[in-house]
PDB file of C-alpha atoms in Angstrom:
ATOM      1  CA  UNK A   1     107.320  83.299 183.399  1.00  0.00           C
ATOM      2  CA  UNK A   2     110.539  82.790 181.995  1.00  0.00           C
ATOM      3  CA  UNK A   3     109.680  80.746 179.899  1.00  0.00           C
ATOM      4  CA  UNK A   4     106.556  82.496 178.709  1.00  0.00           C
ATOM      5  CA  UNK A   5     108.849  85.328 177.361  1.00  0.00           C
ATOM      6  CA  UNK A   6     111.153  83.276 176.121  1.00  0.00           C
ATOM      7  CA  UNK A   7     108.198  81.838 173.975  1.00  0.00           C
ATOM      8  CA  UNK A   8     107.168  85.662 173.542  1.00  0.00           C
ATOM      9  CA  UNK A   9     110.470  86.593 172.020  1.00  0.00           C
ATOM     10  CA  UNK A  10     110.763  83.301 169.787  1.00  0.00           C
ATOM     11  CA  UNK A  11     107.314  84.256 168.240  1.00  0.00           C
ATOM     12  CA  UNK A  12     108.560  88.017 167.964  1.00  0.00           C
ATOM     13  CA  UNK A  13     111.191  86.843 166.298  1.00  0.00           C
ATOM     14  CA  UNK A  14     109.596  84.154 163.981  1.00  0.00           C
ATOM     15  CA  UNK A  15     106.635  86.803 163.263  1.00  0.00           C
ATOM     16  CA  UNK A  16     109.440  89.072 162.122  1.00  0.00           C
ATOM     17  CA  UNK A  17     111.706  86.567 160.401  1.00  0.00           C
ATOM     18  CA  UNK A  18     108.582  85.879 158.059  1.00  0.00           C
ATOM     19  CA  UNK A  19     107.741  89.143 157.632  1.00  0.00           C
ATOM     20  CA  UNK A  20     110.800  89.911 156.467  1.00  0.00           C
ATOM     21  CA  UNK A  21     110.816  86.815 153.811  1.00  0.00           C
ATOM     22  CA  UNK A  22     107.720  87.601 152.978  1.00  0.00           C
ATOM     23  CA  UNK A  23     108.939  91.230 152.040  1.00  0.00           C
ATOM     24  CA  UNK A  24     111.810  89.426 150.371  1.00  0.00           C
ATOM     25  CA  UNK A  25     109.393  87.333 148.164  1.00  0.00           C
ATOM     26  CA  UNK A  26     107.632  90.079 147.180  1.00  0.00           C
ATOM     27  CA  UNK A  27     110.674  92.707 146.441  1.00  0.00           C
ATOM     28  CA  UNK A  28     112.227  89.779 144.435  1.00  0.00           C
ATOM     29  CA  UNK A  29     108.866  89.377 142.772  1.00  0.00           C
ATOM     30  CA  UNK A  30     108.183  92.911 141.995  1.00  0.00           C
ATOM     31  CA  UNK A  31     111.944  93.219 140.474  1.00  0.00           C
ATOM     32  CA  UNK A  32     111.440  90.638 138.276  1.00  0.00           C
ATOM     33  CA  UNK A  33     107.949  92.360 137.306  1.00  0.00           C
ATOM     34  CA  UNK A  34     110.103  95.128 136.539  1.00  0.00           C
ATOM     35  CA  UNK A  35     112.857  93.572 134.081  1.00  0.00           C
ATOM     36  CA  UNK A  36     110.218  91.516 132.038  1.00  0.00           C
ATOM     37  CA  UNK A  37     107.904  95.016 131.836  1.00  0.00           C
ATOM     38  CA  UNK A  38     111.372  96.756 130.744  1.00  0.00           C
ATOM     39  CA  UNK A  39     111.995  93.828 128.131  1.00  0.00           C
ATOM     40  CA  UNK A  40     108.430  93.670 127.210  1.00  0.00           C
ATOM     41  CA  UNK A  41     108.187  97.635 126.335  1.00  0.00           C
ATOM     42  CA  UNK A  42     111.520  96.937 124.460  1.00  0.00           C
ATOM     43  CA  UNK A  43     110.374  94.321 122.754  1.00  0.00           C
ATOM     44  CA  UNK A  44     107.495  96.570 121.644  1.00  0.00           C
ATOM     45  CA  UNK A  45     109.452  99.229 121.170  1.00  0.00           C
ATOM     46  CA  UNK A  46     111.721  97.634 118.357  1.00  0.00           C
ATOM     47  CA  UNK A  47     108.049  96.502 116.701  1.00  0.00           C
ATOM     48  CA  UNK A  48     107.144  99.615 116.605  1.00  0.00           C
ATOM     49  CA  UNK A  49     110.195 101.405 114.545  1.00  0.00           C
ATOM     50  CA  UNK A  50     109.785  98.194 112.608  1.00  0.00           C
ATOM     51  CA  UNK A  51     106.440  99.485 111.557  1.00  0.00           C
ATOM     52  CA  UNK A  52     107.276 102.729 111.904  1.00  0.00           C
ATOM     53  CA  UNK A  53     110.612 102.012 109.126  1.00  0.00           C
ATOM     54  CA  UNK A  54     108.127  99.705 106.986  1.00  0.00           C
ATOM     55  CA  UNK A  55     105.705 102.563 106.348  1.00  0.00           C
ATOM     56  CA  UNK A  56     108.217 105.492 105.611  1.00  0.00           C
ATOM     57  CA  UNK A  57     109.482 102.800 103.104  1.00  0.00           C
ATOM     58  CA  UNK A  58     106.135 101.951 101.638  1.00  0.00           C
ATOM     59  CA  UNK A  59     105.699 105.835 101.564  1.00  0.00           C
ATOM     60  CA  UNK A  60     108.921 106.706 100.389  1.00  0.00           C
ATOM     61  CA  UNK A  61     107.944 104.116  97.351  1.00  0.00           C
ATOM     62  CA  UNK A  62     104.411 105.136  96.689  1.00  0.00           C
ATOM     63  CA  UNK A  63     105.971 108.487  96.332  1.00  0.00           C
ATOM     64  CA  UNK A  64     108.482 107.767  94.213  1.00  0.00           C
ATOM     65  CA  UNK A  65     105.694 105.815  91.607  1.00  0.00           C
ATOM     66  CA  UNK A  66     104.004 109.439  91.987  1.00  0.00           C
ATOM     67  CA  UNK A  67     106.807 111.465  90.341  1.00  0.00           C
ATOM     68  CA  UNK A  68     107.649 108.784  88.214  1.00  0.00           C
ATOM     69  CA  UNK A  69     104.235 108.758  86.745  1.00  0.00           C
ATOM     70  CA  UNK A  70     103.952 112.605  86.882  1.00  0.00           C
ATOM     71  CA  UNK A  71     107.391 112.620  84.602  1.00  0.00           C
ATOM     72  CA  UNK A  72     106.331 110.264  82.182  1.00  0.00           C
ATOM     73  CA  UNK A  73     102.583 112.290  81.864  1.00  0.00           C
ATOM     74  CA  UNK A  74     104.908 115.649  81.526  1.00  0.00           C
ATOM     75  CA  UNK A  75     107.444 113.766  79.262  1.00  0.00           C
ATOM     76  CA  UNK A  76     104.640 112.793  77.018  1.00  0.00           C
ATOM     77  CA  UNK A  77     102.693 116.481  77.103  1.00  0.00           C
ATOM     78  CA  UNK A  78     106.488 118.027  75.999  1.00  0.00           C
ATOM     79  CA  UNK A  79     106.836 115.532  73.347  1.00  0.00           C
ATOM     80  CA  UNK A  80     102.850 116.354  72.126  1.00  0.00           C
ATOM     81  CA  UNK A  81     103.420 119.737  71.824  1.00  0.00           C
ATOM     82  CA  UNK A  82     106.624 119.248  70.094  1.00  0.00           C
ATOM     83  CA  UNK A  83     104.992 117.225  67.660  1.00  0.00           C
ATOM     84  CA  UNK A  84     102.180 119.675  67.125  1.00  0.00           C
ATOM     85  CA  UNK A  85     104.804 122.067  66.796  1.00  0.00           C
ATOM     86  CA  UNK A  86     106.451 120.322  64.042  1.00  0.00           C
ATOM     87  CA  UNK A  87     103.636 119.293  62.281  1.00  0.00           C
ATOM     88  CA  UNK A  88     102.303 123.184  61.870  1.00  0.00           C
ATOM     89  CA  UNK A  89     105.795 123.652  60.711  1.00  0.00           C
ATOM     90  CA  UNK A  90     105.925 121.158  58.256  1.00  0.00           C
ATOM     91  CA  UNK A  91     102.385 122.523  57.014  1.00  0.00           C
ATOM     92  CA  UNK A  92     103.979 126.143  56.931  1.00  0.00           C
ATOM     93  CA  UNK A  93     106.413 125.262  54.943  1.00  0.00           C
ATOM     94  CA  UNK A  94     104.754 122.959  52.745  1.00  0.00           C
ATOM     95  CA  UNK A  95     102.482 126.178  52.242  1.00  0.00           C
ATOM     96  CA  UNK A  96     105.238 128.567  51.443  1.00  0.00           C
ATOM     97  CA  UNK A  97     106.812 125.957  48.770  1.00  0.00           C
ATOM     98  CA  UNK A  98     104.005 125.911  47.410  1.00  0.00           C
ATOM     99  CA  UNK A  99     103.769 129.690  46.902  1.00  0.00           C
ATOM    100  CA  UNK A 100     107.333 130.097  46.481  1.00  0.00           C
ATOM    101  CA  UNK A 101     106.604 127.344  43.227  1.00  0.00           C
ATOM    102  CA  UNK A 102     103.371 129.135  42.303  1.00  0.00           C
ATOM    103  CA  UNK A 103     105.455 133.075  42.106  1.00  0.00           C
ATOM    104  CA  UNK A 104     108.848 131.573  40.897  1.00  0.00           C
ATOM    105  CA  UNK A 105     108.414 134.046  37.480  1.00  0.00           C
ATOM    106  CA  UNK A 106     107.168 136.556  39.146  1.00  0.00           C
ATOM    107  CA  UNK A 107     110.502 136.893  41.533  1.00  0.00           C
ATOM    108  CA  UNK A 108     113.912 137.439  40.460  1.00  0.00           C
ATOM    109  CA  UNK A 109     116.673 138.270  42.327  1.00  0.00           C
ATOM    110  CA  UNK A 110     120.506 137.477  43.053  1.00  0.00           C
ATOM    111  CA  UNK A 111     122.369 138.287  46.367  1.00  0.00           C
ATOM    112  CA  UNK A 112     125.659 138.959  47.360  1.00  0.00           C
ATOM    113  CA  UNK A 113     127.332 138.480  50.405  1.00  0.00           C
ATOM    114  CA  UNK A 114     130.480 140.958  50.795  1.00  0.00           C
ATOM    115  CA  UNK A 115     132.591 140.896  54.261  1.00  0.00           C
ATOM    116  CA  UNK A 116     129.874 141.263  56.571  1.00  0.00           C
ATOM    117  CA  UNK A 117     126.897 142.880  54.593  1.00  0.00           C
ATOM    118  CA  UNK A 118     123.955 141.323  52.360  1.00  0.00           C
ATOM    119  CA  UNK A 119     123.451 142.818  49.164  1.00  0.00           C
ATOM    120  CA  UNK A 120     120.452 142.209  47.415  1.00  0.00           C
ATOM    121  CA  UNK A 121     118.697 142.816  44.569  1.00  0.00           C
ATOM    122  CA  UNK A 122     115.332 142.304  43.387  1.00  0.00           C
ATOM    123  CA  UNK A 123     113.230 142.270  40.429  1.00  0.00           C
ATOM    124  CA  UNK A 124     109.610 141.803  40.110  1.00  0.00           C
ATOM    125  CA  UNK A 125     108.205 141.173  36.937  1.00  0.00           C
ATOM    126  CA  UNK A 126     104.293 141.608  36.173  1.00  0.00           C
ATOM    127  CA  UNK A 127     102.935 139.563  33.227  1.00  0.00           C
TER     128      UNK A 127
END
């Protein structure tokens, strides 16, 4: 019978010797399904601010082709108008000229300029 527990005990103790390696195995296993899960999420982490930098860059340019093109359409409405402006006063005075020509006998007049006031004098003669 001695013997019998001996072999008892050395079975007890094997049984729990690879229970425990087992256990061992699989804590080892599981930690290192840990660190490569933390550097894989990492990994896809820095991917993702990659994309993440890429498109507020792409965005940040598409933007800046917007108000460039919006300043260049404004540019040339500003520089329309001015030239409409100018051309109506080029017509206006091209206009008055011509009247101013057309009456030149018909007005006389001389002016003064004393210190700070205008004097003027004018003369309209009717043929």
């Amino acid at each position: 019978m001695d013997t019998e527990n001996l072999e008892k005990a050395a079975t007890k103790i094997q049984s729990w010797w690879r229970g425990y390696q087992v256990r061992q195995t699989l804590l080892q296993a599981a930690l290192r399904a840990w660190a490569i899960q933390c550097w894989w999420r990492s990994v896809q982490a820095r991917l993702l601010e990659r994309r993440r930098r890429l498109a507020l860059r792409l965005y940040t340019c598409q933007e800046w082709a917007v108000v460039k093109v919006q300043a260049q359409v404004r540019m040339w409405q500003a520089r329309r108008r001015f030239l409409q402006a100018r051309q109506a006063a080029c017509t206006i005075q091209s206009h008055w000229r011509w009247h101013a020509g057309q009456t030149r006998g018909l007005l006389q007049g001389c002016y003064e300029v004393k210190a700070s006031q205008l004097e003027l004098d004018i003369e309209i003669l009717v043929t």
